[in-house]
Structures are given as C-alpha cells and as structure tokens.
Coordinates of C-alpha atoms and ligand atoms in Angstrom, one line a residue:
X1 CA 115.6 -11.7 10.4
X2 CA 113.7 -9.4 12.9
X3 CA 113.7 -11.9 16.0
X4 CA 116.7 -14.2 15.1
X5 CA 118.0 -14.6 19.1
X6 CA 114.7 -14.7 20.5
X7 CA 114.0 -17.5 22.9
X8 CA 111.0 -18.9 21.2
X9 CA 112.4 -18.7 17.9
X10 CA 113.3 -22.2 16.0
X11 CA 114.1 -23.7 12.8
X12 CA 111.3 -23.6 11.5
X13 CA 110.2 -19.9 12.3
X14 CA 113.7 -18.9 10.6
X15 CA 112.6 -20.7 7.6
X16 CA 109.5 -18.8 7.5
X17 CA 110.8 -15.6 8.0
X18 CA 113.1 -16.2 4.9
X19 CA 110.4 -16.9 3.0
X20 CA 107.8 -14.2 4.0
X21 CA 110.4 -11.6 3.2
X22 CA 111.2 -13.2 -0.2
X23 CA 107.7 -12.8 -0.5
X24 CA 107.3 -9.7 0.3
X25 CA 109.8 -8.9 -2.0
X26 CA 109.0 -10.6 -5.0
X27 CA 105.2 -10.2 -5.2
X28 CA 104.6 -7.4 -3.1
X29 CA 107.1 -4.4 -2.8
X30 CA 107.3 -4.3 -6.7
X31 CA 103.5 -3.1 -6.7
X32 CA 103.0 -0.8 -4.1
X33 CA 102.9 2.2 -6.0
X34 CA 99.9 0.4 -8.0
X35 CA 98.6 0.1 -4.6
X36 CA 99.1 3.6 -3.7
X37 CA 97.3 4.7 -6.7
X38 CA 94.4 2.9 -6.4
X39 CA 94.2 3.2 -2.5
X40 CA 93.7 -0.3 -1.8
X41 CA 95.6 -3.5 -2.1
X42 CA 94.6 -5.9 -5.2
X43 CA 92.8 -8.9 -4.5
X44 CA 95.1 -11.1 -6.3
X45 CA 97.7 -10.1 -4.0
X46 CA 95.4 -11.7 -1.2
X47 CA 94.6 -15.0 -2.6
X48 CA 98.8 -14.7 -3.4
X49 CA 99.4 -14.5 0.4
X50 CA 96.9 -17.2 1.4
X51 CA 98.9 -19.3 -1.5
X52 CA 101.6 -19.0 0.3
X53 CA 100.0 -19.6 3.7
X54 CA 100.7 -15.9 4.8
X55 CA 96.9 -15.5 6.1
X56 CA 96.5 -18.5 7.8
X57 CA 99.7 -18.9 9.7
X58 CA 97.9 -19.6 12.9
X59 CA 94.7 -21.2 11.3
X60 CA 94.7 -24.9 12.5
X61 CA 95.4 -27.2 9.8
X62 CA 91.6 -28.9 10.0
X63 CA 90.4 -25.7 8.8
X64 CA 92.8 -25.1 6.4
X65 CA 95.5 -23.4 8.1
X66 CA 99.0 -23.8 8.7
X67 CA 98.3 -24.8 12.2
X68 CA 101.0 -22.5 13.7
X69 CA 100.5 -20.2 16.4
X70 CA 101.4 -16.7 17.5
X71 CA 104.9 -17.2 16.8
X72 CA 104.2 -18.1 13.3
X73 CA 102.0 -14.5 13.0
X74 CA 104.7 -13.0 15.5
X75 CA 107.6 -13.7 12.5
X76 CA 105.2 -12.8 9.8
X77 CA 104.4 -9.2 11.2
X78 CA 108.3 -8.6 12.1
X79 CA 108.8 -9.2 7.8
X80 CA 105.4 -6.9 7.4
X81 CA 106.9 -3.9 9.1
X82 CA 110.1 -4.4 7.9
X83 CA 109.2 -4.0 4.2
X84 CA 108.5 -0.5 5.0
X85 CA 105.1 -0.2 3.2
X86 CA 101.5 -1.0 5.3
X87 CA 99.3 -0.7 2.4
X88 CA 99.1 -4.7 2.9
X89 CA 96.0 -4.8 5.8
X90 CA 97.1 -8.4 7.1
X91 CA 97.2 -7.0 10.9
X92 CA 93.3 -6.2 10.9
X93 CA 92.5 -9.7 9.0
X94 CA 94.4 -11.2 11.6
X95 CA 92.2 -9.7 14.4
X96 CA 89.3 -11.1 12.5
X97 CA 90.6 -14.6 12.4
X98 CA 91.9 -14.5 15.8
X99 CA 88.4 -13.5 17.5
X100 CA 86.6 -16.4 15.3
X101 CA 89.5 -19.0 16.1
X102 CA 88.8 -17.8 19.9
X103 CA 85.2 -17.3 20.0
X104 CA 83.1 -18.7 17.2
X105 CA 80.8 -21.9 17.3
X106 CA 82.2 -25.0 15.6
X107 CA 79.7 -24.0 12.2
X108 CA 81.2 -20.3 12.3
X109 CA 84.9 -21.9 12.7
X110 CA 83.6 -24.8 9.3
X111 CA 81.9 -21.4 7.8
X112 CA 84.8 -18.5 8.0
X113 CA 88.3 -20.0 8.3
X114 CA 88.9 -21.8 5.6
X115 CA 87.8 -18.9 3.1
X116 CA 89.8 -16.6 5.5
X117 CA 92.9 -18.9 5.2
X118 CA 92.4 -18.5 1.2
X119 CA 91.8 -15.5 0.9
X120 CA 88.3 -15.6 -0.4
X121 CA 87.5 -13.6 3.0
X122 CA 89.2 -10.6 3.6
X123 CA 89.2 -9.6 7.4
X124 CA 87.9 -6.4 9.2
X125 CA 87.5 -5.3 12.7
X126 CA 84.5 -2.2 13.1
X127 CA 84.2 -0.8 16.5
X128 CA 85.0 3.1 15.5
X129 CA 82.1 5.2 14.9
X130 CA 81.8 9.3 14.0
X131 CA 80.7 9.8 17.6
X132 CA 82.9 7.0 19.8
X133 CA 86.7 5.8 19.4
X134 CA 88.6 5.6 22.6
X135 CA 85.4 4.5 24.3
X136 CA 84.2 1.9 23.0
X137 CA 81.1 0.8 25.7
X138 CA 79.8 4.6 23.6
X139 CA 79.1 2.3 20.1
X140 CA 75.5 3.2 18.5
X141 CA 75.5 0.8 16.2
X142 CA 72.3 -1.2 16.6
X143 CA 71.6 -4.8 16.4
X144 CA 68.1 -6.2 17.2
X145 CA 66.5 -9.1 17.0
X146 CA 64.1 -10.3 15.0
X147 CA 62.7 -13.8 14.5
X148 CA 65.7 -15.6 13.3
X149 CA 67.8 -12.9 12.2
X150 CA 69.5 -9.5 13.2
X151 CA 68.6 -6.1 12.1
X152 CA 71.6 -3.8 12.1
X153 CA 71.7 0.0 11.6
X154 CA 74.5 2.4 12.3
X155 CA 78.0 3.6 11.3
X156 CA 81.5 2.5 10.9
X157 CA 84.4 5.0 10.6
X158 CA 87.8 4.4 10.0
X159 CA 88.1 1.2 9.1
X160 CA 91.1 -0.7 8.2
X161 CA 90.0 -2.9 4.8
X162 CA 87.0 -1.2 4.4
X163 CA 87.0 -1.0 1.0
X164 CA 87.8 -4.6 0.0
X165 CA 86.5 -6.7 3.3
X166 CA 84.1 -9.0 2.7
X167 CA 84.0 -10.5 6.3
X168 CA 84.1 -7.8 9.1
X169 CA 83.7 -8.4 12.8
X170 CA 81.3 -6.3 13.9
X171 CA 80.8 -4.4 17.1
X172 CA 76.8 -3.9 17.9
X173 CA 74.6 -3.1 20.9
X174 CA 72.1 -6.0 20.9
X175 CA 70.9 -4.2 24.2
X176 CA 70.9 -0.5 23.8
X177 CA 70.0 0.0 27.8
X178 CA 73.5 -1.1 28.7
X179 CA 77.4 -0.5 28.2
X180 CA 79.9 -2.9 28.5
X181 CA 77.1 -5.5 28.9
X182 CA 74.8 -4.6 26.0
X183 CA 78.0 -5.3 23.1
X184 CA 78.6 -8.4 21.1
X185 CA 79.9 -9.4 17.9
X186 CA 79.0 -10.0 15.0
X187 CA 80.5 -11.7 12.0
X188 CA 78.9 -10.1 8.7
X189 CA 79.8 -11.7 5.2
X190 CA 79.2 -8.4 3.5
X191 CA 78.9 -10.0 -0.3
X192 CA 75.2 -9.1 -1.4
X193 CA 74.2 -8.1 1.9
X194 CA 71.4 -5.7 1.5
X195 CA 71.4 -2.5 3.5
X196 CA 74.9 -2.4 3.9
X197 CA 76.8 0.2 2.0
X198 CA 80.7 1.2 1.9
X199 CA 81.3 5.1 2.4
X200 CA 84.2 6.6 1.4
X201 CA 88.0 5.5 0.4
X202 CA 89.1 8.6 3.4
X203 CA 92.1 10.4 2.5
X204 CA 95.1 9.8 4.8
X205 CA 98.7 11.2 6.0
X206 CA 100.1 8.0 5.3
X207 CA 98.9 4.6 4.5
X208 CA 98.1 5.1 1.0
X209 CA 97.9 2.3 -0.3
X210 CA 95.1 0.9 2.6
X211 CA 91.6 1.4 2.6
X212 CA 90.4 3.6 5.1
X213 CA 87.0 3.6 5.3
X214 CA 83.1 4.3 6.3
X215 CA 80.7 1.7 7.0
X216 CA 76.9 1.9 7.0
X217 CA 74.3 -0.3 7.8
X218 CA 70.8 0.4 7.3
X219 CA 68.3 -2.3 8.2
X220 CA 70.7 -4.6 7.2
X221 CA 69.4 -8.1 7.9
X222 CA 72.1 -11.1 9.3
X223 CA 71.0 -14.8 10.5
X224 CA 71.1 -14.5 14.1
X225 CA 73.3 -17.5 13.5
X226 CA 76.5 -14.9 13.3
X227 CA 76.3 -14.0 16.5
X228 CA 80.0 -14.8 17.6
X229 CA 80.2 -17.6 19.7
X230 CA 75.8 -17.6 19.8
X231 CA 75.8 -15.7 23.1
X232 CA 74.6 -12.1 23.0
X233 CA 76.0 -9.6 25.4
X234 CA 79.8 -10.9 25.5
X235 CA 81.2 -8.7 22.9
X236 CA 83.3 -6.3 25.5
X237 CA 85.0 -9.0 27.1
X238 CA 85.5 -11.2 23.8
X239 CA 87.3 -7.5 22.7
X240 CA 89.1 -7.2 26.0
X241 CA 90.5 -10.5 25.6
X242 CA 91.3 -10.4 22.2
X243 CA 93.0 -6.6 22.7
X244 CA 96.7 -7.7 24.8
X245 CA 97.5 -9.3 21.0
X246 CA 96.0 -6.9 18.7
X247 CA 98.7 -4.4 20.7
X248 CA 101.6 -6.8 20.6
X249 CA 101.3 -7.3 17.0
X250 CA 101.7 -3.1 16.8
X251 CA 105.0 -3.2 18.8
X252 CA 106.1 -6.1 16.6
X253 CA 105.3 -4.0 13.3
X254 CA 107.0 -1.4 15.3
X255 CA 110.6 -3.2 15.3
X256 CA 110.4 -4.4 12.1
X257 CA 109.9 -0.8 10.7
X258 CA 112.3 0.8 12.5
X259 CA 114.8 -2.0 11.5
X260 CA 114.4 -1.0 7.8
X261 CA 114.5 2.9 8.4
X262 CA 117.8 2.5 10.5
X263 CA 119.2 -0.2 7.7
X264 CA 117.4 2.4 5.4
X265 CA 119.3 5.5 6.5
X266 CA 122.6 4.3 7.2
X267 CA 122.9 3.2 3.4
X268 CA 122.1 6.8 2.6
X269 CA 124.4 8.3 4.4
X270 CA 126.7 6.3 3.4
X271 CA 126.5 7.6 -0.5
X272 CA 125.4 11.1 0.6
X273 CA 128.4 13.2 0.6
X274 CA 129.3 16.7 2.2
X275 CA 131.7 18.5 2.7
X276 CA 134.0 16.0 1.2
X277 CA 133.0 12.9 3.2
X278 CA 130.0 10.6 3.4
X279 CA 127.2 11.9 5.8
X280 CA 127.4 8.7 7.6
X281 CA 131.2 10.0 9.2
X282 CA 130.3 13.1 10.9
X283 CA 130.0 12.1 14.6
X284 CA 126.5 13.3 14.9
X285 CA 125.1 11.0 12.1
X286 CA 126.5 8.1 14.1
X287 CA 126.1 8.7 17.4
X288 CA 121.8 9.7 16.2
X289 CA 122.0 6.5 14.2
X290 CA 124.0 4.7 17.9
X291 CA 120.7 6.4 19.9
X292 CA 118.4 4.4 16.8
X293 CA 120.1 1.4 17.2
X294 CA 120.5 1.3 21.2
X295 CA 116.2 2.5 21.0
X296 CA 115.5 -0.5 18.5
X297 CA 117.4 -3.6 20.4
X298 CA 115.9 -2.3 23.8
X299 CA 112.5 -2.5 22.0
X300 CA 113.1 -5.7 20.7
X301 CA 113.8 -7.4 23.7
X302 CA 111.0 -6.4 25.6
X303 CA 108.7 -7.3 22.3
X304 CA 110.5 -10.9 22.5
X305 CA 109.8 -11.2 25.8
X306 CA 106.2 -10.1 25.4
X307 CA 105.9 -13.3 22.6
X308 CA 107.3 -15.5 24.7
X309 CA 105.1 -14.8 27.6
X310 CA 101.9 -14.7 24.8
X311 CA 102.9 -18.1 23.6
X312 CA 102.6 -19.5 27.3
X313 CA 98.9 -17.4 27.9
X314 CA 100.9 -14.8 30.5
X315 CA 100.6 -12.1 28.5
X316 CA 99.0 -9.2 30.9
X317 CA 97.2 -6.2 29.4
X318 CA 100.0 -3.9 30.9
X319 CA 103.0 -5.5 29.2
X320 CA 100.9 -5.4 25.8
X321 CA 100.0 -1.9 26.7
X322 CA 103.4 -0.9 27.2
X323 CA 104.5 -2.6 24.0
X324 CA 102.3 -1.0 21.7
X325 CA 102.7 2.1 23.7
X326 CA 107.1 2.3 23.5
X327 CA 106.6 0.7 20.3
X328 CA 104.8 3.3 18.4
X329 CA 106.6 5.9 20.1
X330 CA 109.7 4.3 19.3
X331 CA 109.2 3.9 16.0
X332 CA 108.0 7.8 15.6
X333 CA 111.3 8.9 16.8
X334 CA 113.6 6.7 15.1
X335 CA 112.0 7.6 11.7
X336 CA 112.1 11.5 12.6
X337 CA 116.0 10.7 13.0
X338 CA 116.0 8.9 9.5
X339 CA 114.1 11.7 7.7
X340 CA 116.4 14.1 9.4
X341 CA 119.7 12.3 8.4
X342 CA 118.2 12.4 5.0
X343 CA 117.7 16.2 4.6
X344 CA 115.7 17.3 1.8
X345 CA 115.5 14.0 0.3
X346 CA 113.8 12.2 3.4
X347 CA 111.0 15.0 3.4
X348 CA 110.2 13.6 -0.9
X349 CA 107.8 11.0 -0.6
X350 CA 110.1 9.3 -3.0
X351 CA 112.4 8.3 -0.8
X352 CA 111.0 5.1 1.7
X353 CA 112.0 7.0 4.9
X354 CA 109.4 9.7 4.1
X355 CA 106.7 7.6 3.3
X356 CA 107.7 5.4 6.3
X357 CA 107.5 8.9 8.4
X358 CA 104.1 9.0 7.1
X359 CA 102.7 5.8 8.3
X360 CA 104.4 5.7 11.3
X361 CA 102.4 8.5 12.7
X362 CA 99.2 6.3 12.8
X363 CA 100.6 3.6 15.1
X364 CA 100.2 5.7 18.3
X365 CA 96.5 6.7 17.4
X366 CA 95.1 3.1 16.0
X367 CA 94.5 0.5 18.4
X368 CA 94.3 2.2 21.3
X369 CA 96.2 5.6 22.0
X370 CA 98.7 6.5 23.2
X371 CA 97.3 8.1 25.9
X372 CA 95.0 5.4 26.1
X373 CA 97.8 2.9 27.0
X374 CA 99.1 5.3 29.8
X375 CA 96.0 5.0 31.3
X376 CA 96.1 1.4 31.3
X377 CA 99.8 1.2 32.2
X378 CA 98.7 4.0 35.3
X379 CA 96.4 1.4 36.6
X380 CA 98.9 -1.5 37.1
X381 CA 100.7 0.7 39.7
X382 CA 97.8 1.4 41.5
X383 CA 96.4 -2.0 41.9
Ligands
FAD401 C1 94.4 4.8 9.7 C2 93.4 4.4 10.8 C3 93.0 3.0 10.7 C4 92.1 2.6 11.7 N1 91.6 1.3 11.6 C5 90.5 1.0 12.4 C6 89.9 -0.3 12.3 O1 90.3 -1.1 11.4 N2 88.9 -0.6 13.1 C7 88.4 0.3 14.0 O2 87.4 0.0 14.7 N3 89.0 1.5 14.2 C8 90.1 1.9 13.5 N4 90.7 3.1 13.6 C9 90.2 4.0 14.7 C10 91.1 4.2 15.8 O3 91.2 3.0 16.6 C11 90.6 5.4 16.6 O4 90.8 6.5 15.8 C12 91.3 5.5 18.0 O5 91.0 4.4 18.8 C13 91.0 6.8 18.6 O6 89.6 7.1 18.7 P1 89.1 8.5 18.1 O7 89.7 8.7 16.8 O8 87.6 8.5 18.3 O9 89.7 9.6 19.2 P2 89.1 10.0 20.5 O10 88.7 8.8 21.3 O11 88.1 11.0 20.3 O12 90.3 10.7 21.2 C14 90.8 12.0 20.9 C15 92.0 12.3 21.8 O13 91.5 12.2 23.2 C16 92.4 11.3 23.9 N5 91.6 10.6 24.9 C17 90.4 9.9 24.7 N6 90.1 9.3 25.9 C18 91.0 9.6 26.8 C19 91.3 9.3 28.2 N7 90.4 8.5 28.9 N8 92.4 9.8 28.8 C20 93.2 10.6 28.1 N9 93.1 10.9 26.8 C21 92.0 10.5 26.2 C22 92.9 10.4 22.8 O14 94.1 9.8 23.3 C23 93.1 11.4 21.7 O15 94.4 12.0 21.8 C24 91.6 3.5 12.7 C25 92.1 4.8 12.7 C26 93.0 5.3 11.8 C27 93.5 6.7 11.8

C-alpha cells in the first residue's frame, strides 16, 4: 500500500487500495503492450474501471458515484503510479470530473457525471495550444457567441486522451480583448460534433500507450448551455482553483512510481550477479538504493501531509507547487538510479525500469513546469 501510515488513511481506503491494485493487475498490466501498440488505451478497459468504480471514486453517489472524496482518488493514483505503466489517462479524466463536480450547473452535473462515472465519457483537459503552454491567459482559441450557441475555432496541442475523449474541458477566449478575464470553460461532448476534428496520435519519449494529441475546432458550434457553471469570463480562476489538486495528484503518481522502480530494482539486483555475488551486495548498490529509499519516504510524507491538508480545504498553491515540483524531480532521479543499477538491461525497453525512465521524464514538463513551480514557490517567500 502506497500510503498505509498516513493520517487520513482508514479501513476503508485500505480496502480500496487492495482492490485497485488487484485491478490493475488483473485487467490492466496484462495488456499494456496491446496498449503500447495501438497508442491508446481500449475502451473496454474504461467502462472496466467505471465497473469497478475506479472513475468515479469521488463522484457523489446521486450522480452515480462512489461518493468518496480526494482520499478515495488520493489511494487510487498512489496504485496508478505504482503499476509502473501511464498509458491508463485516468489523472486528466479526473481533472475533467473535478472542474464539473466544482463548477457546473445542477443540468451539466444530471448531464456529464453519471456518463463520466461509467465510462461512457472519457475526460480531457485542453488549455495547450502550438503558440501558448506555460502561459495560459496567451490561449487563441475562440469562442463567440451566437444566438443560443457558441462558435469555437482554434487549436489544441498536446493533449492527454485526445484520441479517445469524448468529453473535453475546454479552454476558450469568449472575449478576445482581455487575458485572464476574457477565459472560460467549456464542456464539449465531442461525439458528432461538427467542425471538430482530432489531429494526430504525436509520437512520444515515453507514454506509449496514451494518446497525445492535436485538437481543432473549426466553426464548431456548442449550446451556450455548456458554458461551465453559465458564467462567461471565469475560466482563469475556475483553472486556478482547480490547479493545487491537479499538482498533488502528480506528486502522488510520483511516490507510487518510484515505490515500484526501487521494489523494481532491488529484485534485480538481487538475481543479477558479478563478480561472484548478487549486484544487490556491493555497498554502492545499497547505499544508491539507501539514498532511493531515504528520497521516497521523505516524499511521501510531505505528499501525506499535502492530502491531509486537501481533505480539510488548506491546501495552498505553494505546498501543491512544491509537491509536484520535488515529486517529479524525485521520481526522475530515483529511476536514473534504477536504470543505472540495471546496466544494460535497464537502458532495453523490455525491462519496466526503462520504460518507467521514459515516462518519468514528462512529469516535470506537464502540469506546470518545473520551472513554472519555482516561480510559484519564489513568490511565497516574497509575500
Ligand atoms: C505528454 C504530454 C501530455 C500533456 N497533456 C496535456 C493535457 O492533457 N492538456 C493540456 O492542456 N496540456 C497538456 N500538455 C502540455 C503541457 O502542460 C505543456 O507542455 C507545459 O505546460 C509547458 O508548456 P509548453 O510546452 O508550451 O512550454 P513553454 O511554455 O514554451 O516553455 C518552454 C520552457 O520555458 C520555460 N518557461 C516558460 N515560462 C517560464 C517562466 N515564466 N519562467 C521560467 N521558465 C519559463 C518552461 O519551464 C520550459 O522549460 C501535455 C504535454 C505533454 C508533453
């Protein structure tokens, strides 16, 4: 269990964790390399996880959920990173469900949870564009209205479950003569939508099994009913809001991934022989796999603490800055360690540490950068 001594953690979340790993195991690590093949995660496997109540974990029950809150998602992420693989795009559906759970009118709630809780919506989050990442108030992407509806034109890039989304919160300028105040959201059931179009599957370092992808909209024409939360103009702060768990849920993914790579390694090395003993007893394997170790629990107490603090609505954006921000960089180095301790073999994408190296590089880049959360981190002392 990723967050067995935690102070939030209960019965019940133990339970839960058991059975998202079994899970995982059972009806998801057997077909990632399908997954990897054809780039993108089969639907089945969705409606599987909102069987099992995987997608809806913090859905309230009168919409179909399993009324849980970010604990429930909290244990459910620690089990995602720790199966080593992140072809399985659950953290950017969550992000969709958590903005319409938090935002939408009562009709959007009645309209989008229950089919995201099945699995008959699958969640995406479009802010990137070609021209504007890191600063978001830059986003081109159009949204005007007219009459009763929204015309939308622009491009997506990047995009986690581009592919096989058919619900994506969308980031517009309804009012192209401002920044920050011109954005809203926009939920768009993509299914027969004209003038919406899905680009290409992009080639990645890592993540194979994830769709990656470009978005474009051309003219495409919405009810202004999907407005999220019927307001225009309060899409920055609706993202703002939303951002301090989008970045926890990284650093959570973060220690369960570099729980596997240390459990991971230290099996190897145990096999691995040379020069007459396992790899595992020469003093440096150790003590690198002692500086692992001593890197993860660190990290997993301050991600703890960061839950516990989310569950009571304390969560500052600093503290979920610096999670994401130690997380990812965490996790980079403790995988570098476990490819290393592997030699040839963790540099052959047949071996988990190597595909794990892979993915891991992405988690200081999405979500906000690195440098990104520095900046953020910086401002906290200055205040
Ligand atoms: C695999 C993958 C999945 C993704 N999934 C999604 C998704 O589902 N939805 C979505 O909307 N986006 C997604 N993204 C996009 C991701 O969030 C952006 O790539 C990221 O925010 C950085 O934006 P950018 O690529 O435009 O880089 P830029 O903003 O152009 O940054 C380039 C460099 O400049 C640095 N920089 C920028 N501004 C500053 C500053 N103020 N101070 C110091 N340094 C700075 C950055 O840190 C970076 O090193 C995904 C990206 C990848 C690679």
């Amino acid at each position: 269990m990723i967050f067995r001594y935690a102070s939030w953690m209960t019965d019940e979340l133990s339970i839960l964790a058991d059975i998202t790993r079994k899970f995982f195991q059972t009806e998801f690590l057997p077909y990632v390399e399908r997954f990897h093949a054809k780039k993108k995660v089969d639907r089945e496997f969705w409606e599987k996880a909102g069987e099992y109540g995987i997608l809806a974990a913090s859905i309230p029950e009168e919409f179909g959920g399993a009324g849980g809150n970010l604990s429930h998602d909290s244990v459910i992420f620690g089990e995602l990173g720790y199966t080593g693989d992140m072809s399985f795009g659950l953290f950017v559906h969550n992000i969709a469900v958590h903005y319409v759970l938090a935002y939408a009118t009562e009709e959007q709630k009645q309209r989008w949870l229950p089919k995201l809780a099945s699995g008959e919506l699958i969640g995406a989050i479009a802010m990137t564009e070609p021209g504007t990442g890191s600063d978001l108030q830059g986003v081109r992407t159009s949204a005007v209205r007219s009459g009763g509806e929204y015309v939308i034109n622009g491009s997506k890039t990047f995009i986690s479950n581009g592919q096989i989304s058919n619900f994506i919160i969308l980031v517009v300028k309804t009012d192209m003569n401002h920044g920050a105040k011109g954005i809203s959201l926009v939920g768009i059931e993509t299914d027969g939508l004209d003038g919406f179009r899905r680009g290409r599957n992009l080639d990645k370092l890592g993540m194979p099994g994830q769709d990656t992808s470009e978005l474009f909209f051309d003219d495409a024409q919405v009810s202004a009913h999907n407005l999220l939360g019927g307001i225009a103009g309060q899409g920055f702060g609706q993202l703002m809001k939303q951002l301090a768990w989008e970045r926890l849920m990284l650093g959570i993914i973060a220690v369960g991934a570099s729980q596997k790579a240390i459990e991971e390694t230290v099996s190897y090395t145990a096999e691995r022989h040379a020069f007459g003993k396992p790899v595992l007893e020469f003093q440096n394997s150790r003590f690198k796999l002692a500086e692992c170790k001593a890197k993860l629990e660190l990290l997993r107490a301050y991600v703890e603490k960061c839950i516990g603090k989310i569950l009571c609505g304390e969560l500052g954006a600093e503290e979920a800055s610096i999670a994401k921000l130690t997380g990812s960089e965490i996790q980079g180095e403790i995988l570098d360690e476990c490819v290393q301790l592997h030699g040839g073999y963790g540099y052959m994408r047949e071996y988990l540490v190597a595909r794990m190296y892979a993915d891991a590089r992405v988690q200081r880049i999405y979500g906000g950068t690195s440098e990104i959360m520095k900046e953020l981190i910086s401002r906290s002392l200055m205040s």
